[in-house]
XYZ file of C-alpha atoms in Angstrom:
663
model
C -7.252 45.114 -5.867
C -6.179 43.744 -9.315
C -6.030 46.599 -12.029
C -7.467 44.731 -15.407
C -6.083 47.300 -17.521
C -2.693 49.227 -17.715
C -3.592 52.982 -17.160
C -0.376 54.074 -18.721
C -1.141 51.965 -21.987
C -4.744 53.013 -22.464
C -4.966 55.571 -25.327
C -8.544 56.966 -23.854
C -7.086 57.571 -20.371
C -5.823 60.946 -20.858
C -5.054 62.845 -17.311
C -5.590 62.768 -13.868
C -6.718 66.126 -12.755
C -7.411 67.203 -9.063
C -9.585 69.948 -7.384
C -8.312 69.826 -3.884
C -8.411 72.830 -1.158
C -8.134 72.930 2.354
C -11.933 72.957 2.544
C -12.639 69.985 0.400
C -9.723 67.961 2.486
C -11.561 69.216 5.797
C -14.827 67.287 4.621
C -14.326 64.096 6.207
C -17.711 62.606 4.735
C -15.803 63.394 1.406
C -12.925 61.587 2.400
C -14.849 58.564 3.369
C -16.249 58.370 -0.468
C -19.588 60.165 0.264
C -20.673 61.489 -3.326
C -20.749 64.975 -3.746
C -20.439 67.218 -6.412
C -17.449 68.674 -5.386
C -14.670 66.658 -6.917
C -11.523 65.579 -4.989
C -9.962 64.211 -7.946
C -11.096 63.685 -11.518
C -9.762 61.135 -13.998
C -10.885 62.270 -17.913
C -11.956 59.959 -20.233
C -11.959 60.605 -24.023
C -14.942 58.450 -25.356
C -15.381 57.835 -28.769
C -16.884 54.652 -30.636
C -14.208 52.431 -29.692
C -14.154 53.396 -25.925
C -17.709 53.840 -25.066
C -19.771 54.156 -21.763
C -19.304 50.021 -21.387
C -15.343 50.003 -21.559
C -15.532 52.840 -19.189
C -17.287 51.233 -16.410
C -14.300 48.590 -16.361
C -12.591 51.511 -14.925
C -14.494 52.777 -11.984
C -13.285 50.266 -9.382
C -9.439 50.774 -10.030
C -10.480 54.839 -10.385
C -12.213 54.260 -7.045
C -9.389 52.621 -5.615
C -7.277 55.493 -6.306
C -9.571 57.833 -4.673
C -10.936 59.341 -7.995
C -14.158 61.287 -7.121
C -15.349 62.240 -10.538
C -15.004 60.552 -14.200
C -14.743 63.680 -16.512
C -15.903 62.691 -19.670
C -15.563 64.337 -23.232
C -18.899 65.113 -24.955
C -21.805 62.710 -24.785
C -24.575 64.339 -26.987
C -24.664 62.778 -30.779
C -21.445 63.553 -32.420
C -20.465 63.093 -36.013
C -20.683 59.431 -37.073
C -16.867 58.033 -36.041
C -15.626 60.653 -33.969
C -13.027 60.428 -32.047
C -13.516 63.436 -29.663
C -16.983 64.516 -29.696
C -16.704 68.148 -30.066
C -18.356 67.879 -33.595
C -21.780 67.523 -32.380
C -24.778 67.220 -34.834
C -27.573 66.666 -32.840
C -28.244 68.059 -29.082
C -31.181 65.704 -28.439
C -29.673 62.672 -27.695
C -26.780 61.044 -26.226
C -24.656 59.795 -28.624
C -25.490 56.263 -29.471
C -21.854 55.235 -30.442
C -20.980 55.638 -26.882
C -23.817 53.168 -25.774
C -26.774 55.945 -25.764
C -28.895 56.711 -22.818
C -28.871 53.284 -21.719
C -25.549 52.965 -21.733
C -25.098 56.097 -19.892
C -27.412 55.210 -17.105
C -25.446 51.958 -16.518
C -22.093 53.797 -16.508
C -23.595 56.238 -13.532
C -25.007 53.258 -11.556
C -21.550 51.743 -11.486
C -20.084 55.231 -10.110
C -22.718 55.627 -7.679
C -22.320 52.127 -6.540
C -18.620 53.053 -5.944
C -19.473 56.775 -4.369
C -18.363 58.650 -7.499
C -19.923 61.272 -10.013
C -20.147 62.073 -13.709
C -18.545 65.864 -15.106
C -19.099 65.890 -18.870
C -18.065 68.475 -21.202
C -20.437 70.586 -22.742
C -20.079 72.403 -26.060
C -21.737 75.645 -26.618
C -19.934 77.432 -29.080
C -20.285 75.430 -32.215
C -21.740 72.370 -34.085
C -20.392 70.389 -36.896
C -21.744 71.414 -40.352
C -21.492 69.761 -43.787
C -22.145 66.117 -44.431
C -25.701 65.318 -44.274
C -26.179 64.723 -40.396
C -27.260 68.259 -39.043
C -31.282 68.842 -39.587
C -30.651 72.407 -38.437
C -27.753 73.508 -40.658
C -29.743 71.424 -43.578
C -32.969 73.777 -42.479
C -30.888 76.789 -42.968
C -29.395 75.925 -46.335
C -32.843 74.830 -47.485
C -34.773 77.924 -46.307
C -32.295 80.781 -45.923
C -33.012 83.754 -43.275
C -36.534 82.369 -43.741
C -35.391 79.305 -41.810
C -36.821 78.715 -38.200
C -33.081 78.341 -37.235
C -31.881 81.568 -39.190
C -30.244 82.909 -36.265
C -29.220 79.749 -34.852
C -25.987 79.856 -36.526
C -23.701 83.377 -35.935
C -24.045 83.871 -39.768
C -24.180 87.482 -41.076
C -26.958 87.612 -43.525
C -26.202 91.300 -44.691
C -22.470 91.281 -45.616
C -21.462 93.904 -48.359
C -20.709 91.083 -50.579
C -23.540 91.116 -53.202
C -23.199 87.435 -54.081
C -23.399 86.571 -50.387
C -26.510 89.148 -49.325
C -29.167 86.701 -47.967
C -26.929 83.694 -48.650
C -24.402 81.765 -46.620
C -21.173 80.688 -48.049
C -20.553 76.917 -48.245
C -16.953 76.602 -48.629
C -16.490 72.863 -49.116
C -15.687 72.265 -52.610
C -12.121 70.378 -53.348
C -11.624 72.322 -56.168
C -12.647 75.861 -57.892
C -16.397 75.967 -58.138
C -16.573 75.783 -61.527
C -14.481 72.503 -61.921
C -16.205 71.150 -59.121
C -19.694 71.047 -61.008
C -18.733 68.241 -62.381
C -18.292 66.175 -59.290
C -21.807 67.435 -58.231
C -24.835 65.345 -58.697
C -28.740 66.088 -58.153
C -30.647 63.533 -56.486
C -34.251 62.858 -55.627
C -35.301 61.386 -52.268
C -38.259 59.193 -52.540
C -39.224 58.990 -49.051
C -39.430 62.538 -48.616
C -40.395 64.039 -52.090
C -37.373 66.250 -51.935
C -34.839 67.255 -54.758
C -31.084 67.773 -53.318
C -27.674 67.869 -54.432
C -25.028 65.431 -53.685
C -21.022 66.480 -53.347
C -19.249 63.388 -51.998
C -20.559 63.067 -48.522
C -22.276 66.320 -48.438
C -26.023 66.787 -48.729
C -27.123 70.208 -49.969
C -31.235 70.692 -50.164
C -32.800 72.898 -52.552
C -34.725 76.439 -51.946
C -38.287 75.453 -52.195
C -38.664 78.517 -54.312
C -36.343 76.733 -56.772
C -38.484 73.717 -56.976
C -41.295 75.072 -59.676
C -37.973 75.980 -61.808
C -36.676 72.803 -61.611
C -39.740 70.931 -62.565
C -40.729 73.063 -65.203
C -37.144 73.342 -66.814
C -37.322 69.876 -68.935
C -40.695 68.282 -68.362
C -44.444 69.357 -68.269
C -45.490 66.245 -66.202
C -44.670 68.065 -63.091
C -47.046 71.038 -63.820
C -49.502 70.166 -61.480
C -47.046 69.566 -58.243
C -45.014 72.857 -59.496
C -48.262 74.644 -59.475
C -49.055 73.281 -55.615
C -45.550 74.424 -54.536
C -45.953 77.895 -55.826
C -49.257 78.127 -54.437
C -47.899 76.729 -50.944
C -44.674 78.952 -50.917
C -47.067 82.209 -51.585
C -49.121 81.506 -48.610
C -48.436 84.346 -46.036
C -50.387 82.834 -43.157
C -46.755 81.482 -41.779
C -47.572 77.308 -42.770
C -45.208 77.809 -45.740
C -43.156 74.817 -44.434
C -45.438 72.393 -43.496
C -47.353 72.925 -46.419
C -44.100 72.560 -48.268
C -43.365 69.474 -46.745
C -46.994 67.876 -47.043
C -46.981 68.510 -50.858
C -43.365 66.976 -51.214
C -44.804 64.002 -49.196
C -47.826 63.592 -51.353
C -45.904 63.928 -54.327
C -43.034 61.350 -53.031
C -46.239 58.736 -52.764
C -47.322 59.402 -56.258
C -44.028 58.830 -57.563
C -44.019 55.731 -55.938
C -47.627 54.595 -57.447
C -46.596 55.913 -61.036
C -44.080 54.335 -63.426
C -44.366 57.440 -65.689
C -43.717 59.815 -63.181
C -40.453 57.571 -61.886
C -39.197 58.093 -65.653
C -40.078 61.572 -65.689
C -38.099 62.078 -62.652
C -34.837 59.814 -63.764
C -34.999 61.951 -67.108
C -35.029 65.419 -65.053
C -32.216 64.115 -62.923
C -30.525 63.027 -66.317
C -30.796 66.605 -67.802
C -28.668 67.910 -64.776
C -26.270 65.100 -64.379
C -25.084 64.671 -67.877
C -21.349 65.894 -67.617
C -22.097 68.229 -70.772
C -21.918 72.041 -71.421
C -25.837 72.257 -71.214
C -26.031 70.364 -68.161
C -23.609 72.121 -66.498
C -25.131 75.798 -66.970
C -27.928 74.211 -66.054
C -26.869 73.226 -62.861
C -25.203 76.142 -62.268
C -28.498 78.354 -63.186
C -29.951 76.154 -60.520
C -27.287 76.783 -57.722
C -27.695 80.680 -58.360
C -31.115 80.604 -56.779
C -30.030 78.749 -53.780
C -29.677 80.620 -50.787
C -26.114 79.331 -50.506
C -23.377 79.544 -52.260
C -21.162 76.581 -53.336
C -17.360 77.456 -53.073
C -13.865 75.966 -52.882
C -12.881 75.225 -49.421
C -9.611 77.952 -50.099
C -12.338 80.897 -50.320
C -13.144 80.595 -46.485
C -10.230 82.588 -45.006
C -11.431 85.686 -47.262
C -15.126 85.214 -47.497
C -16.645 83.335 -45.132
C -19.999 84.986 -43.833
C -20.088 82.739 -40.468
C -18.278 82.460 -37.621
C -16.310 79.254 -37.136
C -14.445 77.192 -34.438
C -11.430 79.009 -35.384
C -10.659 78.728 -38.906
C -12.041 74.884 -39.057
C -15.152 75.125 -41.673
C -16.880 72.051 -40.677
C -17.288 73.698 -37.278
C -19.738 76.631 -37.396
C -20.074 78.875 -34.200
C -24.057 78.987 -32.603
C -25.754 82.138 -31.254
C -26.030 80.606 -27.839
C -26.666 84.149 -26.326
C -30.302 83.562 -28.190
C -32.506 82.055 -25.529
C -34.214 79.761 -28.055
C -30.575 78.621 -28.916
C -29.656 78.198 -25.391
C -32.678 75.978 -24.891
C -32.133 73.945 -27.540
C -28.216 73.055 -26.969
C -28.763 72.561 -23.482
C -32.261 70.632 -22.980
C -30.805 67.007 -22.946
C -28.104 68.115 -20.566
C -30.518 70.075 -18.329
C -32.950 66.562 -18.386
C -29.619 64.376 -17.573
C -28.888 67.064 -14.691
C -32.107 66.842 -13.469
C -32.643 63.283 -13.268
C -29.005 62.746 -11.395
C -27.431 61.290 -14.402
C -24.555 64.144 -14.425
C -23.184 66.395 -11.589
C -21.379 69.109 -13.177
C -20.197 70.297 -16.549
C -17.018 71.470 -18.202
C -17.821 74.435 -20.957
C -15.783 74.169 -23.560
C -13.988 77.370 -25.731
C -16.062 79.872 -23.149
C -13.777 82.572 -25.036
C -15.802 81.744 -28.384
C -19.053 83.109 -26.816
C -20.488 86.320 -27.180
C -21.149 86.866 -23.456
C -19.309 84.398 -21.255
C -20.495 85.961 -17.975
C -24.251 85.922 -19.105
C -23.823 82.464 -20.249
C -22.265 81.481 -17.506
C -24.663 82.817 -14.604
C -27.833 81.649 -16.960
C -26.392 78.067 -16.850
C -25.902 78.285 -13.103
C -29.248 79.598 -12.511
C -30.872 76.975 -14.577
C -29.108 73.944 -13.529
C -29.611 75.570 -9.827
C -33.394 75.574 -10.160
C -33.231 72.101 -11.511
C -31.145 70.800 -8.279
C -34.336 70.470 -6.499
C -35.841 67.868 -8.828
C -33.277 65.251 -8.776
C -33.884 62.211 -7.031
C -32.486 61.464 -3.277
C -29.766 59.253 -4.735
C -28.296 61.682 -6.510
C -24.604 63.195 -5.229
C -25.323 66.508 -3.023
C -24.212 69.863 -3.440
C -24.923 72.551 -6.053
C -24.203 71.735 -9.865
C -20.336 71.908 -10.336
C -19.293 74.721 -13.419
C -15.760 74.648 -15.201
C -14.417 76.597 -17.720
C -11.985 76.222 -20.472
C -10.149 79.218 -19.967
C -6.611 80.568 -20.665
C -5.636 83.324 -18.807
C -2.986 85.510 -19.523
C -0.101 87.194 -17.592
C -1.797 88.565 -14.188
C -5.155 88.026 -15.880
C -7.482 86.527 -13.473
C -11.036 84.741 -13.839
C -13.968 87.132 -13.208
C -15.915 85.860 -10.081
C -19.165 87.082 -10.754
C -19.469 84.297 -13.571
C -20.587 82.277 -10.904
C -17.995 79.218 -11.329
C -16.023 77.034 -9.831
C -12.935 77.910 -11.670
C -10.951 76.906 -14.882
C -9.692 73.340 -16.145
C -6.355 74.002 -14.791
C -4.211 75.644 -17.413
C -3.050 77.944 -14.936
C -1.933 75.755 -12.807
C -0.138 73.606 -15.427
C 1.921 76.690 -16.489
C 2.812 77.872 -12.901
C 3.985 74.330 -11.563
C 5.793 73.902 -15.060
C 7.514 77.578 -14.772
C 8.442 76.534 -11.212
C 10.938 73.798 -12.307
C 13.033 75.722 -14.838
C 16.397 76.923 -13.375
C 16.596 80.435 -14.054
C 20.267 80.987 -14.689
C 19.325 78.934 -17.758
C 17.642 81.241 -19.489
C 20.103 83.513 -20.981
C 22.471 80.983 -22.316
C 19.360 79.204 -23.662
C 18.462 81.918 -25.601
C 21.906 82.715 -26.838
C 22.123 79.130 -28.145
C 19.016 79.334 -29.748
C 19.468 82.660 -31.416
C 23.180 81.443 -32.692
C 21.341 78.003 -34.051
C 18.105 79.089 -35.744
C 18.966 82.349 -36.425
C 15.641 84.062 -35.177
C 14.968 86.024 -32.115
C 15.363 84.611 -28.527
C 12.289 87.274 -27.649
C 8.928 85.457 -27.681
C 7.117 88.636 -27.879
C 8.557 89.197 -31.186
C 7.464 86.024 -32.350
C 4.102 86.454 -31.255
C 3.540 89.804 -32.669
C 5.049 88.810 -35.700
C 1.979 85.963 -36.079
C -0.292 88.539 -34.650
C 0.094 90.526 -37.144
C -0.180 87.986 -40.124
C -2.953 85.698 -38.706
C -6.097 88.227 -39.241
C -4.892 88.919 -42.438
C -4.639 85.146 -43.671
C -6.280 82.710 -41.811
C -9.056 84.953 -40.182
C -9.351 87.697 -42.701
C -13.161 87.424 -43.327
C -13.405 87.201 -39.605
C -11.203 90.391 -39.200
C -13.240 92.225 -42.057
C -16.590 91.321 -40.340
C -15.205 93.129 -37.380
C -13.718 96.015 -39.303
C -16.930 96.522 -41.119
C -18.935 96.663 -38.011
C -16.917 99.565 -36.421
C -16.923 101.050 -39.776
C -20.824 101.048 -39.510
C -20.219 102.891 -36.401
C -18.158 105.878 -37.972
C -20.743 106.645 -40.597
C -23.663 106.768 -37.945
C -21.781 110.086 -36.839
C -21.192 113.321 -39.037
C -18.150 113.912 -36.708
C -16.577 110.449 -37.655
C -18.057 109.362 -41.098
C -14.998 110.227 -42.802
C -12.852 107.569 -41.209
C -12.397 105.185 -44.232
C -12.739 101.334 -43.500
C -9.023 101.202 -44.673
C -7.886 103.312 -41.729
C -10.281 101.208 -39.343
C -8.585 98.052 -40.762
C -5.072 99.289 -40.144
C -5.713 100.679 -36.452
C -7.546 97.566 -35.506
C -4.805 95.428 -36.616
C -1.998 97.292 -34.359
C -4.836 96.903 -31.864
C -4.636 93.139 -32.205
C -0.969 92.845 -32.644
C -0.452 94.436 -29.005
C -3.366 92.761 -27.183
C -2.160 90.906 -24.016
C -4.704 88.526 -23.237
C -7.128 86.169 -25.419
C -10.144 88.676 -25.000
C -12.236 91.215 -23.226
C -15.624 90.888 -21.470
C -17.415 94.018 -22.082
C -21.328 94.213 -22.465
C -23.616 96.688 -22.081
C -22.449 98.328 -18.824
C -19.131 98.711 -20.260
C -15.938 97.346 -19.220
C -14.788 95.794 -15.940
C -11.802 97.688 -14.352
C -9.715 94.901 -15.004
C -10.267 95.348 -18.941
C -10.084 98.728 -18.581
C -6.754 98.330 -17.618
C -5.648 95.729 -20.638
C -7.070 98.184 -22.967
C -5.305 100.881 -21.847
C -2.407 99.193 -22.164
C -3.317 97.939 -25.645
C -4.137 101.534 -26.780
C -0.818 103.024 -25.313
C 1.342 100.118 -27.187
C -0.593 100.507 -30.203
C -0.054 104.222 -30.492
C 3.306 103.677 -31.361
C 2.820 101.643 -34.296
C -0.234 103.610 -35.928
C -0.067 106.886 -38.170
C 0.002 109.910 -36.377
C -2.928 111.192 -38.179
C -4.781 107.895 -37.307
C -4.211 108.012 -33.494
C -7.469 109.942 -32.854
C -8.785 107.041 -34.431
C -7.530 104.819 -32.021
C -8.963 106.606 -29.193
C -12.740 106.348 -30.935
C -12.296 102.390 -31.389
C -11.754 102.250 -27.756
C -14.595 104.383 -27.099
C -16.559 102.005 -29.642
C -15.295 98.389 -28.106
C -17.037 99.291 -24.670
C -14.644 102.304 -23.389
C -18.287 103.883 -23.581
C -21.123 101.571 -22.001
C -23.318 101.292 -24.878
C -26.091 101.711 -22.394
C -25.243 105.303 -21.943
C -26.232 105.706 -25.780
C -30.089 106.947 -26.101
C -30.425 105.508 -29.576
C -31.663 101.670 -29.663
C -29.691 101.302 -33.128
C -26.676 102.690 -32.120
C -26.631 100.503 -29.100
C -27.241 97.517 -31.085
C -24.235 98.630 -33.290
C -22.038 99.046 -30.549
C -22.650 95.683 -28.995
C -22.358 94.052 -32.362
C -18.774 95.679 -32.786
C -18.202 94.564 -29.139
C -18.926 91.081 -29.873
C -17.341 91.037 -33.218
C -14.135 92.348 -31.680
C -14.197 89.733 -28.687
C -14.687 87.015 -30.693
C -12.044 87.720 -33.087
C -9.552 88.653 -30.451
C -9.658 85.259 -29.126
C -8.893 82.795 -32.127
C -6.346 85.218 -33.324
C -4.366 84.921 -29.962
C -5.024 81.120 -30.329
C -3.603 80.738 -33.808
C -0.751 83.053 -33.019
C 0.323 81.837 -30.058
C -0.087 77.750 -29.714
C -0.231 77.374 -33.527
C 2.301 79.480 -34.368
C 4.751 81.331 -32.480
C 4.903 77.720 -30.563
C 6.690 76.281 -33.751
C 8.823 78.820 -34.375
C 10.397 79.683 -30.683
C 12.444 76.551 -29.809
C 14.731 77.696 -26.660
C 13.275 75.278 -24.715
C 10.058 73.371 -25.775
C 8.963 72.619 -22.311
C 7.626 75.885 -21.859
C 5.902 75.917 -25.381
C 2.706 74.804 -23.607
C -1.188 75.773 -23.761
C -1.849 78.365 -21.016
C 1.853 78.916 -20.899
C 4.203 82.016 -22.010
C 7.639 80.917 -23.365
C 8.573 84.344 -22.700
C 8.152 83.821 -18.672
C 11.095 80.983 -18.270
C 11.169 80.677 -14.486
C 8.742 81.034 -11.728
C 10.266 81.535 -8.242
C 9.143 79.441 -5.284
C 7.637 82.289 -3.586
C 5.628 83.473 -6.664
C 4.550 80.085 -6.887
C 3.435 79.796 -3.182
C 1.215 83.143 -4.075
C -0.205 81.976 -7.182
C -1.495 78.840 -5.111
C -2.709 81.280 -2.064
C -4.879 83.106 -4.497
C -6.048 80.543 -6.074
C -7.034 79.149 -2.412
C -8.701 82.266 -1.856
C -10.511 82.954 -5.191
C -11.318 79.368 -6.383
C -10.610 76.882 -4.303
C -12.720 74.224 -6.281
C -10.862 74.876 -9.880
C -8.840 71.902 -11.269
C -5.430 71.593 -10.850
C -4.266 70.158 -13.762
C -0.444 69.091 -14.927
C -1.757 67.720 -18.389
C -4.818 68.292 -20.079
C -6.617 66.284 -23.477
C -5.432 69.932 -25.588
C -1.399 69.670 -24.568
C 1.205 69.706 -26.868
C 3.393 67.450 -25.048
C 2.716 64.950 -21.955
C 3.943 65.905 -18.315
C 6.541 63.471 -18.412
C 8.152 64.610 -21.667
C 7.913 68.415 -20.247
C 9.723 67.413 -17.266
C 12.407 65.533 -18.862
C 13.030 68.713 -21.146
C 12.884 71.061 -18.083
C 15.935 68.967 -16.693
C 17.942 70.689 -19.790
C 17.731 73.935 -17.847
C 20.104 72.277 -15.290
C 22.758 71.048 -17.666
C 23.024 73.729 -20.233
C 26.584 73.124 -21.709
C 25.969 69.460 -21.840
C 23.037 70.461 -23.993
C 24.964 72.985 -25.945
C 27.459 70.465 -26.707
C 24.923 67.599 -27.661
C 23.158 70.093 -30.429
C 26.443 70.968 -31.959
C 27.121 67.119 -32.279
C 23.822 66.571 -33.583
C 24.233 69.099 -36.222
């Protein structure tokens, strides 16, 4: 069969991944091409508007000829317009129209089925794209604040100590300090809905309904009747405030369309706020002070943001997928597509960002399992295939009771990469790096230095939220209330610096034996760096973070406080690890860059063959259907480049001479 496209030249085709085991290879039906949800090999496709479902269909015959059993595609739900990756989802309720919509998806699946192939899709339960004007849930939160029907959809702390943010959301999207940016903000009227809103470049900022009466009374009496109706609607205690407000706004919009005098009045009102005068800017400022959000310069986010982000990306807001209502909204389309036989499995993005990964995975398995019986007879056989994107630390194992088939393959990528480095090169390459750079050749030193800075700089607000959650626990007990917030911050810092994995998975039941061992190791290491008089606090924090199972507490409020602190810590330690290791230390430690890869530890230069075999045996025993990847869409260097760099470990003298010549 002729290949119509050069596979090694197309930017949307990223990686070939295999999920093979003895049990799979022994399945003769699978080897003959009969469709099953368990993959033999997957081809990952990065979908976007220029490489959509239609273009992907062209690859199906070629992929089938290679023995590929599954297309493994980037997220397919509606993402921000023009997205090149799909992880910035703005609507969970529809398949992305830029990819071809549901019609295009069905055509792709028909072609896959004709070739005995399946579809694995990436899902994003951790976050959504915010800002702009395209996420109706986020806009509802900005409009109604804590009264929004979606107030608990995003992971917002509505009760932070800062009085300027109490019951408000920080919106740090301004390109300059707030006072300077006011002149760039325009008050607008939506003639279709009768709503007023502010516009800042591409961002839509709805106004709180309670501020409409002030707005309409501020410059013109022609709106008095409308303002009175709005006040009455918002004072309604029968739970219909939102629907009544919307109905009144719609009536107002229709009235404005019919009445030229009101149209002029609306224009005059907007002019009164949009004139670039001191009076107009002061008027606009007073209006923003009445909103459920506080507009801010983007640089304030690291220190003051009161909602969880995807790492430090202010365009991606964390969602509370642990809440049943949020879980259902975020997965409704995925569940329907699975029940209709259009998808056969899911890859869970950024599992460590969730408050409770174990419960999430088990809930997802249960829901998909219940839907399996609804799938059409033509759908591939077998249980839903579920993978997690998870980076495992040294000696860390994926927890089996999550009920997933395994990870997306970072651990295999690490072990197979380490296997191809000559052990004799470690010492001379370390010496070469130290003499050339003047930096330590010990990667652990670079990592710990980064871990000390990242929580205080990039993730300062997240760090403070965790410290406040722990301080709240301390204040609840007469025996511990004298431990200050500053002391808690110091001890928490040392815990994060010494933390050897991305996160723990404690819950109301406490910790697993593996997590208990991790925390014991952390506490022992941190103790040496804590002030001697604060070591008792280290033991207390250890207990508060799951060492004492919250279920053992008799007080409901005490249990909630412990669970909140546990979630805050576990959702902090993961981004601290990622930003410290992958995005900082990897770029400060250059002994040999083939070992500076996502999921790898550059401190481990080489893996002996017998250790590699043991890793393979453990994987075959515990997670025989996990992906075996030599590259992922998140890797920093391609597999071919990493292998060429690994060869340097065989020719260190020649490499040292070349470095000397080049420098």
